[in-house]
Coordinates of C-alpha atoms in Angstrom, one line a residue:
Chain F
M1 CA 6.9 74.2 34.1
I2 CA 5.4 76.1 31.1
K3 CA 6.9 76.1 27.6
A4 CA 5.1 78.3 25.1
R5 CA 6.1 78.6 21.4
N6 CA 4.6 81.1 19.0
I7 CA 1.2 81.3 20.5
S8 CA -1.2 83.4 18.5
K9 CA -4.9 84.1 19.0
S10 CA -7.3 86.5 17.3
Y11 CA -11.0 87.2 17.5
N12 CA -12.8 88.2 14.3
G13 CA -9.6 89.5 12.8
V14 CA -8.5 91.4 16.0
T15 CA -5.2 90.1 17.2
A16 CA -5.1 89.3 20.9
L17 CA -1.8 87.4 21.0
D18 CA 0.8 87.8 18.4
S19 CA 3.3 84.8 18.3
I20 CA 4.2 84.7 21.9
S21 CA 7.0 82.5 23.3
F22 CA 8.2 82.1 26.9
D23 CA 9.3 79.6 29.5
I24 CA 8.3 79.6 33.1
N25 CA 10.4 77.6 35.7
R26 CA 9.1 75.4 38.4
A27 CA 8.2 77.2 41.7
E28 CA 8.8 80.5 40.0
L29 CA 6.6 83.6 40.7
F30 CA 6.2 84.9 37.2
G31 CA 4.3 88.1 36.3
F32 CA 2.7 89.3 33.1
I33 CA 2.6 93.0 33.3
G34 CA 0.5 95.0 30.9
P35 CA -2.5 97.3 30.6
D36 CA -6.1 96.2 29.8
G37 CA -6.3 94.8 26.3
A38 CA -2.7 93.7 26.2
G39 CA -3.8 90.0 25.9
K40 CA -3.2 88.8 29.5
T41 CA -6.6 87.1 29.9
S42 CA -6.4 85.3 26.5
L43 CA -3.0 84.0 27.4
F44 CA -4.1 82.8 30.8
R45 CA -7.1 81.1 29.3
I46 CA -4.8 79.2 26.9
I47 CA -2.5 78.2 29.8
T48 CA -5.5 76.9 31.8
T49 CA -6.8 74.9 28.7
L50 CA -10.0 77.0 28.5
L51 CA -9.1 78.5 25.1
I52 CA -7.5 76.9 22.1
P53 CA -4.8 79.0 20.3
D54 CA -5.1 79.6 16.6
S55 CA -1.5 78.5 16.2
G56 CA 1.6 77.6 18.3
D57 CA 2.3 75.0 21.0
M58 CA 2.1 75.2 24.8
Q59 CA 3.3 72.6 27.2
V60 CA 2.4 72.8 30.9
M61 CA 4.1 70.2 33.1
E62 CA 4.9 68.2 30.0
Y63 CA 1.2 68.1 29.0
D64 CA -0.1 69.6 25.9
T65 CA -2.7 72.3 26.7
V66 CA -4.9 71.3 23.8
K67 CA -4.6 67.4 23.7
D68 CA -4.1 66.7 27.4
Y69 CA -6.5 69.2 28.9
R70 CA -8.2 66.7 31.2
E71 CA -4.9 65.8 32.9
L72 CA -3.9 69.4 33.2
R73 CA -7.1 70.6 34.7
K74 CA -6.5 68.4 37.7
R75 CA -3.2 70.0 38.2
I76 CA -3.9 73.7 37.7
G77 CA -5.7 76.2 39.9
Y78 CA -7.2 79.2 38.2
M79 CA -8.4 82.5 39.6
P80 CA -10.1 84.4 36.8
G81 CA -10.2 88.2 36.8
R82 CA -13.9 88.4 37.3
F83 CA -15.2 87.0 40.6
S84 CA -16.7 83.7 39.5
L85 CA -17.5 81.8 42.7
Y86 CA -21.2 81.1 43.5
A87 CA -22.5 84.3 45.0
D88 CA -25.5 82.5 46.6
L89 CA -23.5 79.8 48.3
T90 CA -21.8 80.5 51.6
V91 CA -18.0 80.8 52.0
E92 CA -17.9 77.3 53.4
E93 CA -20.2 75.8 50.7
N94 CA -18.1 77.3 47.9
L95 CA -14.9 75.8 49.3
N96 CA -16.5 72.3 49.9
F97 CA -18.0 72.4 46.4
Y98 CA -14.6 73.0 44.7
A99 CA -12.9 70.4 46.9
T100 CA -15.6 67.8 45.9
I101 CA -15.4 68.6 42.2
F102 CA -11.7 67.8 42.3
G103 CA -12.3 64.6 44.3
T104 CA -10.7 65.8 47.5
T105 CA -11.7 67.3 50.8
V106 CA -11.1 70.6 52.5
K107 CA -9.5 68.7 55.4
E108 CA -6.9 67.0 53.2
N109 CA -5.4 70.2 51.9
Y110 CA -6.3 72.6 54.6
H111 CA -2.6 73.2 55.4
L112 CA -2.2 74.9 52.0
I113 CA -5.0 77.4 52.6
R114 CA -4.7 77.9 56.3
D115 CA -3.0 81.3 56.3
I116 CA -5.4 82.7 53.7
Y117 CA -8.6 81.0 54.7
S118 CA -8.2 81.9 58.4
H119 CA -8.9 85.6 57.5
I120 CA -12.4 84.7 56.2
E121 CA -13.2 81.7 58.4
P122 CA -15.1 83.8 60.9
F123 CA -17.5 84.6 58.0
K124 CA -17.9 81.1 56.7
K125 CA -21.7 81.1 57.0
R126 CA -21.9 84.3 54.9
Q127 CA -23.0 84.2 51.2
A128 CA -19.9 84.7 49.0
G129 CA -21.7 87.5 47.1
K130 CA -21.9 89.6 50.3
L131 CA -18.2 89.6 51.1
S132 CA -16.0 92.7 50.7
G133 CA -13.6 92.8 47.7
G134 CA -10.6 91.8 49.7
M135 CA -12.4 88.8 51.3
K136 CA -13.8 87.6 47.9
Q137 CA -10.2 87.6 46.7
K138 CA -9.1 85.5 49.6
L139 CA -11.9 83.0 49.1
A140 CA -11.2 82.7 45.4
L141 CA -7.6 82.0 46.1
S142 CA -8.5 79.4 48.7
C143 CA -10.9 77.7 46.1
A144 CA -8.1 77.7 43.5
L145 CA -5.7 76.0 45.9
I146 CA -8.0 73.4 47.5
H147 CA -7.0 70.6 45.1
A148 CA -3.3 71.2 45.8
P149 CA -2.4 72.2 42.2
K150 CA 1.2 72.4 41.1
L151 CA 0.5 75.6 39.2
I152 CA -1.8 78.5 40.0
V153 CA -2.8 81.1 37.4
L154 CA -4.1 84.3 38.8
D155 CA -5.6 86.9 36.5
E156 CA -5.3 90.4 37.9
P157 CA -5.9 89.3 41.5
T158 CA -5.1 92.8 42.9
T159 CA -7.0 95.0 40.4
G160 CA -9.2 97.5 42.3
V161 CA -7.8 96.3 45.6
D162 CA -6.3 99.0 47.9
A163 CA -2.5 99.3 48.5
V164 CA -2.6 97.6 51.9
S165 CA -4.5 94.5 50.9
R166 CA -2.3 94.3 47.8
T167 CA 0.8 94.1 49.9
E168 CA -0.8 91.3 52.1
F169 CA -1.8 89.4 49.0
W170 CA 1.8 89.4 47.6
E171 CA 3.1 88.2 51.0
M172 CA 0.7 85.2 50.7
L173 CA 1.9 84.4 47.3
K174 CA 5.5 84.3 48.5
K175 CA 4.6 81.7 51.1
L176 CA 2.8 79.5 48.5
Q177 CA 5.9 79.6 46.4
K178 CA 7.8 77.9 49.3
E179 CA 5.3 75.0 49.0
D180 CA 6.7 74.3 45.6
I181 CA 3.8 75.9 43.8
T182 CA 4.5 77.7 40.5
I183 CA 2.6 81.0 40.3
V184 CA 1.7 82.9 37.2
V185 CA 0.1 86.2 37.9
S186 CA -0.9 89.3 35.9
T187 CA -1.3 92.9 37.0
P188 CA -1.8 96.3 35.5
Y189 CA 0.1 97.9 38.5
M190 CA 3.7 98.3 37.4
D191 CA 5.0 98.7 41.0
E192 CA 4.0 95.1 41.7
A193 CA 6.5 93.9 39.1
D194 CA 9.3 94.0 41.7
R195 CA 7.6 91.4 43.7
C196 CA 7.9 88.8 40.9
D197 CA 11.0 86.6 40.2
R198 CA 10.7 87.3 36.5
I199 CA 8.3 89.4 34.5
A200 CA 7.2 89.7 30.9
L201 CA 6.0 93.1 29.7
L202 CA 3.0 92.6 27.5
Q203 CA 1.6 95.2 25.1
S204 CA -0.8 94.8 22.2
G205 CA -0.5 91.0 22.2
K206 CA 3.3 91.0 22.1
I207 CA 6.0 90.4 24.8
M208 CA 8.3 93.4 24.8
K209 CA 10.7 91.9 27.2
T210 CA 11.1 89.0 29.6
D211 CA 13.6 89.1 32.5
T212 CA 14.1 89.8 36.2
P213 CA 12.7 93.1 37.3
G214 CA 16.2 94.3 38.0
A215 CA 17.6 93.4 34.6
I216 CA 14.6 95.0 32.9
T217 CA 15.1 98.3 34.5
K218 CA 18.9 98.1 33.7
S219 CA 18.0 97.8 30.1
F220 CA 16.7 101.4 30.1
D221 CA 19.0 102.8 27.4
R222 CA 19.5 106.4 28.4
N223 CA 19.7 108.8 31.3
L224 CA 16.5 109.6 33.2
F225 CA 15.9 112.8 35.1
A226 CA 13.3 113.9 37.6
V227 CA 12.1 117.5 37.6
T228 CA 10.1 119.1 40.3
A229 CA 8.5 122.5 40.7
K230 CA 5.5 123.7 42.7
N231 CA 3.2 124.4 39.8
R232 CA 3.2 121.0 38.2
F233 CA 0.8 121.5 35.3
N234 CA 2.7 124.6 34.2
L235 CA 6.0 122.7 34.5
I236 CA 4.6 119.9 32.3
Q237 CA 3.6 122.4 29.6
K238 CA 7.0 124.2 29.7
L239 CA 8.9 120.9 29.6
K240 CA 7.0 119.8 26.5
E241 CA 7.8 123.1 24.8
Y242 CA 11.5 122.6 25.1
S243 CA 12.8 121.1 21.9
E244 CA 15.7 119.1 23.3
I245 CA 13.4 117.0 25.5
D246 CA 12.2 113.7 24.2
T247 CA 9.7 112.3 26.8
V248 CA 7.8 114.0 29.6
Y249 CA 5.9 111.8 32.0
P250 CA 4.4 112.8 35.4
F251 CA 5.5 110.3 38.1
G252 CA 3.9 111.1 41.5
D253 CA 5.4 114.3 42.8
S254 CA 8.0 114.8 40.0
I255 CA 8.1 114.7 36.2
H256 CA 10.4 112.2 34.6
I257 CA 12.1 113.3 31.4
T258 CA 14.6 112.1 28.9
F259 CA 16.6 114.2 26.4
K260 CA 16.7 113.6 22.7
S261 CA 20.4 113.2 22.1
V262 CA 22.6 115.2 24.6
D263 CA 21.6 115.7 28.2
R264 CA 21.2 119.4 28.7
E265 CA 20.2 119.8 32.4
S266 CA 21.7 123.3 32.9
E267 CA 20.2 124.7 29.7
L268 CA 16.9 123.3 30.8
V269 CA 17.0 125.0 34.2
K270 CA 17.7 128.2 32.4
H271 CA 14.9 127.7 29.9
L272 CA 12.5 127.0 32.8
S273 CA 13.5 130.1 34.7
D274 CA 13.2 132.2 31.6
S275 CA 9.7 130.8 31.3
G276 CA 8.9 131.9 34.8
I277 CA 9.6 128.7 36.7
S278 CA 12.3 129.6 39.1
D279 CA 12.0 126.8 41.6
A280 CA 12.7 123.9 39.2
C281 CA 14.9 121.2 40.6
I282 CA 16.4 118.5 38.3
T283 CA 18.2 115.3 39.4
E284 CA 19.3 112.2 37.6
I285 CA 17.5 109.1 38.8
I286 CA 17.4 105.3 38.4
P287 CA 14.6 104.2 36.2
G288 CA 11.8 101.9 37.5
I289 CA 9.6 99.3 35.8
E290 CA 7.1 101.9 34.7
D291 CA 9.7 104.1 33.2
T292 CA 11.0 101.1 31.2
F293 CA 7.6 100.1 30.2
L294 CA 6.8 103.6 28.9
N295 CA 10.2 103.6 27.1
L296 CA 9.4 100.3 25.3
M297 CA 5.8 100.8 24.5
K298 CA 4.3 102.6 21.6
P299 CA 1.3 104.7 22.6
A300 CA -1.7 102.4 22.2
G301 CA -4.5 103.1 19.8
L302 CA -3.5 106.6 18.9
Chain S
M1 CA -10.9 131.1 44.6
N2 CA -11.8 130.2 48.2
E3 CA -15.4 129.4 47.4
N4 CA -16.5 125.9 48.5
V5 CA -18.1 123.6 46.0
V6 CA -18.6 120.8 48.5
E7 CA -19.5 121.4 52.1
V8 CA -20.0 118.4 54.4
E9 CA -20.9 118.8 58.0
N10 CA -21.2 116.0 60.5
L11 CA -22.3 113.5 57.8
V12 CA -23.4 110.2 59.2
K13 CA -24.7 107.2 57.1
K14 CA -25.8 104.0 58.7
F15 CA -26.9 100.8 57.1
G16 CA -28.8 99.1 60.0
S17 CA -26.4 99.1 62.9
F18 CA -23.3 99.5 60.6
I19 CA -21.9 103.0 60.4
A20 CA -20.5 103.5 56.9
N21 CA -19.8 107.2 57.3
D22 CA -19.0 108.3 60.8
N23 CA -19.4 112.0 61.3
L24 CA -17.5 113.4 58.3
S25 CA -16.8 117.1 57.9
F26 CA -14.8 118.5 55.0
E27 CA -14.9 121.1 52.2
V28 CA -13.7 121.1 48.6
K29 CA -12.8 124.4 46.9
R30 CA -13.6 125.5 43.4
G31 CA -11.0 124.4 40.9
E32 CA -9.4 122.0 43.3
I33 CA -8.2 118.5 42.5
F34 CA -9.4 116.6 45.6
G35 CA -8.1 113.0 46.1
F36 CA -10.5 110.9 48.1
L37 CA -8.5 107.9 49.3
G38 CA -9.2 104.9 51.5
A39 CA -8.9 101.1 51.7
N40 CA -11.6 98.9 50.2
G41 CA -14.6 99.1 52.5
A42 CA -13.6 102.3 54.2
G43 CA -16.8 104.0 53.1
K44 CA -15.7 106.1 50.0
T45 CA -18.4 104.8 47.7
T46 CA -21.1 105.5 50.3
T47 CA -19.9 109.1 50.6
I48 CA -19.7 109.7 46.8
R49 CA -23.2 108.3 46.4
I50 CA -24.5 110.8 49.0
L51 CA -22.6 113.7 47.3
V52 CA -24.1 113.0 43.9
G53 CA -27.6 112.7 45.4
L54 CA -28.1 109.0 44.8
S55 CA -28.3 107.9 48.4
P56 CA -30.0 109.6 51.4
L57 CA -27.9 110.4 54.4
T58 CA -28.8 109.4 58.0
S59 CA -27.9 112.8 59.6
G60 CA -25.7 115.8 58.9
K61 CA -25.7 118.5 56.2
V62 CA -24.2 118.2 52.7
S63 CA -24.2 120.8 50.0
V64 CA -22.8 120.4 46.5
A65 CA -22.5 123.3 44.1
G66 CA -24.5 125.4 46.5
F67 CA -27.5 123.1 46.9
D68 CA -28.5 120.9 49.7
V69 CA -28.3 117.2 48.5
T70 CA -31.3 116.2 50.6
K71 CA -33.7 118.9 49.7
Q72 CA -32.4 119.9 46.2
A73 CA -31.1 116.7 44.8
E74 CA -32.3 117.5 41.2
Q75 CA -30.5 120.9 41.3
V76 CA -27.3 119.2 42.4
K77 CA -27.5 116.5 39.6
K78 CA -27.7 119.2 36.9
R79 CA -24.4 120.7 38.1
I80 CA -22.3 117.7 38.6
G81 CA -20.6 115.2 36.3
Y82 CA -19.8 111.6 37.1
M83 CA -17.7 108.8 35.7
C84 CA -16.4 105.5 37.0
Q85 CA -14.2 102.7 35.8
K86 CA -16.9 100.0 35.9
F87 CA -19.5 101.9 33.9
S88 CA -19.2 105.1 31.9
L89 CA -20.5 104.8 28.3
Y90 CA -22.8 102.4 26.6
E91 CA -20.6 99.8 24.8
D92 CA -23.3 99.0 22.2
L93 CA -23.7 102.6 21.1
T94 CA -21.2 104.6 19.0
A95 CA -19.1 107.5 20.4
E96 CA -21.5 110.0 18.7
E97 CA -24.6 108.2 20.0
N98 CA -23.3 108.2 23.5
I99 CA -22.6 112.0 23.4
R100 CA -26.1 112.6 22.0
L101 CA -27.7 110.4 24.7
Y102 CA -25.9 112.2 27.6
G103 CA -26.5 115.6 26.0
G104 CA -30.2 114.8 25.8
I105 CA -30.3 113.6 29.4
Y106 CA -28.8 116.9 30.6
G107 CA -31.3 118.8 28.5
L108 CA -29.0 120.3 25.9
S109 CA -30.5 121.5 22.7
K110 CA -29.8 119.6 19.4
R111 CA -27.6 122.5 18.3
E112 CA -25.7 122.6 21.5
I113 CA -25.2 118.8 21.3
L114 CA -23.9 119.0 17.7
Q115 CA -21.5 121.9 18.5
R116 CA -20.2 120.3 21.7
S117 CA -19.7 116.9 20.2
D118 CA -17.7 118.3 17.3
S119 CA -15.4 120.3 19.5
L120 CA -15.1 117.4 22.0
L121 CA -14.1 114.8 19.3
N122 CA -11.9 117.4 17.7
R123 CA -10.1 118.2 21.0
L124 CA -9.5 114.5 21.7
K125 CA -8.5 113.9 18.0
F126 CA -11.2 111.2 17.9
E127 CA -13.1 112.3 14.8
Q128 CA -12.3 109.1 13.0
Y129 CA -13.9 107.1 15.8
R130 CA -17.2 109.0 15.7
K131 CA -19.1 106.1 14.3
R132 CA -17.3 103.3 16.2
L133 CA -19.0 101.3 18.9
I134 CA -17.6 102.1 22.3
G135 CA -17.0 98.4 22.9
D136 CA -14.5 98.3 20.0
L137 CA -12.3 101.1 21.4
P138 CA -9.3 100.4 23.7
P139 CA -10.0 101.0 27.4
G140 CA -7.8 104.1 27.7
M141 CA -9.6 105.8 24.8
R142 CA -13.0 104.9 26.3
Q143 CA -12.0 106.5 29.6
K144 CA -10.8 109.7 28.0
L145 CA -14.1 109.9 26.0
A146 CA -16.1 109.2 29.1
F147 CA -14.4 112.0 31.0
S148 CA -15.1 114.4 28.2
V149 CA -18.8 113.3 28.1
A150 CA -19.0 113.9 31.9
L151 CA -18.0 117.5 31.2
L152 CA -20.5 118.0 28.3
H153 CA -23.0 120.0 30.3
N154 CA -20.3 122.2 31.9
P155 CA -20.7 120.9 35.4
E156 CA -19.1 122.7 38.4
I157 CA -17.7 119.5 39.8
V158 CA -16.9 116.1 38.4
F159 CA -16.7 112.9 40.4
L160 CA -14.2 110.4 39.0
D161 CA -14.4 107.0 40.7
E162 CA -11.2 105.1 39.8
P163 CA -11.1 106.6 36.4
T164 CA -7.8 105.1 35.4
G165 CA -8.1 101.5 36.7
G166 CA -6.4 99.1 34.2
V167 CA -5.5 101.9 31.8
D168 CA -2.0 101.7 30.3
P169 CA 0.7 103.9 31.8
F170 CA 0.9 106.2 28.8
T171 CA -2.8 106.9 28.5
R172 CA -3.1 107.2 32.3
R173 CA -0.8 110.2 32.1
Q174 CA -2.7 111.8 29.2
F175 CA -5.8 111.3 31.4
W176 CA -4.2 113.3 34.2
E177 CA -3.2 116.0 31.9
M178 CA -6.9 116.3 31.0
I179 CA -7.7 116.5 34.7
Y180 CA -5.1 119.3 35.2
E181 CA -6.4 121.2 32.2
T182 CA -10.0 120.9 33.5
A183 CA -9.1 122.1 36.9
S184 CA -7.3 125.1 35.4
K185 CA -10.6 126.2 34.0
G186 CA -12.1 126.3 37.4
V187 CA -13.9 123.0 37.4
T188 CA -13.5 121.0 40.6
L189 CA -12.3 117.4 40.4
F190 CA -13.2 114.8 43.1
V191 CA -11.1 111.7 42.4
T192 CA -10.7 108.2 43.9
T193 CA -7.8 106.0 42.8
H194 CA -5.7 103.0 43.9
Y195 CA -2.7 104.3 42.1
M196 CA -0.8 106.1 44.8
D197 CA 1.4 108.0 42.4
E198 CA -1.8 109.6 41.2
A199 CA -2.6 110.7 44.7
E200 CA 0.5 112.9 44.5
Y201 CA -1.1 114.8 41.6
C202 CA -3.9 116.0 43.8
D203 CA -4.0 119.5 45.4
R204 CA -5.3 117.9 48.6
I205 CA -6.0 114.4 49.6
S206 CA -8.2 112.8 52.3
I207 CA -7.6 109.3 53.7
M208 CA -10.6 107.4 55.0
D209 CA -10.5 104.5 57.4
E210 CA -13.4 102.6 58.9
G211 CA -15.9 105.4 58.0
K212 CA -13.8 108.3 59.3
I213 CA -11.5 110.7 57.6
V214 CA -8.2 110.2 59.4
A215 CA -6.0 112.6 57.4
L216 CA -6.7 115.6 55.1
D217 CA -4.1 118.0 53.7
T218 CA -1.8 118.5 50.7
P219 CA 0.2 115.4 49.9
S220 CA 3.5 117.2 50.8
E221 CA 2.2 118.3 54.1
L222 CA 0.9 114.9 55.0
K223 CA 4.2 113.2 54.0
K224 CA 6.0 115.6 56.2
R225 CA 3.6 115.1 59.1
Y226 CA 3.8 111.3 59.0
K227 CA 7.5 111.3 58.0
T228 CA 7.1 109.2 54.9
K229 CA 8.7 109.5 51.5
T230 CA 5.7 108.7 49.3
V231 CA 1.9 108.8 49.5
E232 CA 2.0 105.0 49.1
D233 CA 4.0 104.7 52.4
L234 CA 1.8 107.2 54.0
F235 CA -1.3 105.3 53.0
V236 CA 0.0 102.0 54.3
K237 CA 1.1 103.6 57.5
I238 CA -2.3 105.2 58.2
A239 CA -4.5 102.3 57.0
R240 CA -2.4 99.7 58.9
G241 CA -1.8 101.8 61.9

């Protein structure tokens, strides 16, 4: 569905994308995972023909993103990161407007948006600017789908959205995938990576890795341990002092650590109890996407 | 250590007939990291705007840092710090200019501003970015600087509204270490976040739903009570239930 080769883009000497290559299959749910400033939005604007790369080639459905932009725009649905529907039009007016632009009607493709749009239909006379965050997101997705695109590109659709609405949103995407729609999505939430078929980890304009979430976590190349103790801040300090430890990252209610060369769990427990932490508990764990990301990334901008 | 920095009693806030905050009562203690959670539209922002003296309440009693937010809003504002993800520092000013601006707003003397900006930039190892425009700094760095600026006037409590949204996982953790360190000095932190792993870092969390606080305790106590493994599961259970 998408074939990208050595795509680069920079703005006034600042590199946003650094020779990126990837392939995305038809009806795949593909995620670009990376923090702000990683290059996600630039990449998405290139896929949707809104930005021309400095170098490299990209083909979407056999069309060239630069030369054949007119053909492509008919076939792509795009949901930008910033809410960009008309705030002073109602829900209904926005949807009709987008349908008309693409030469279709809401009725014709209603089956595609029914599940999503039904949540906001009771508010169809309300101005889009007055909707809550979750409702805006559903309207934006409906508008991106109304011309029955083969590919939808969603730039951080779940940023700033609470955990419950996020789960619902991903369930909607899974359903769309069954309609033979290819979905490209970006997110800064690492825990959402597991919901994609394949992901690319993006950092500072480069793809660090592309694979299924499972294969990516399997690539974690050493043993990972979780340490817990009641006084967490003190525990972090003491762990950082210990010379045999390589990385110390807080993860929810535990601290994830790796050792430099040899795993020294029992020595560590002794070190901690010598330092006044007697309730430390250490267990080996299976790494997640965020562990892998931290392992692969170099601290940004420092 | 049991002194309350925030005291909220029967707080009600209505917008027309819509009840955004429905009879809230809670306290936040000095030096505590308090996680203020809830789904979008649950009423969190409304409460925060009342606590920082930006929005009048309909009824109830709210005091922050020992002052009544209705009658002594100016006293409250001097003793609190605030930062959020959407706006924190001026992007078209340099790091140094932002510090000077905020120092000036909080009535610090020129000497104090100079001293504090030196030690602040030094502590963050940001000296080389002193003359850089904020807009040119990576988001994570901006947020760390914004947090430090919110602490410039030595507030008793700092409100952090989604301070780590979109920040990379490495910097997000550095940010939380700054929060821990700040709390260990006796400053109170009032934090909202959509990262549920960050909720686990808080001393106590409250979960708001449809204008009401439906749960308030330590993360471990709440997980036990609702029989969930993580705060994420807890949140989904409460907000969907």
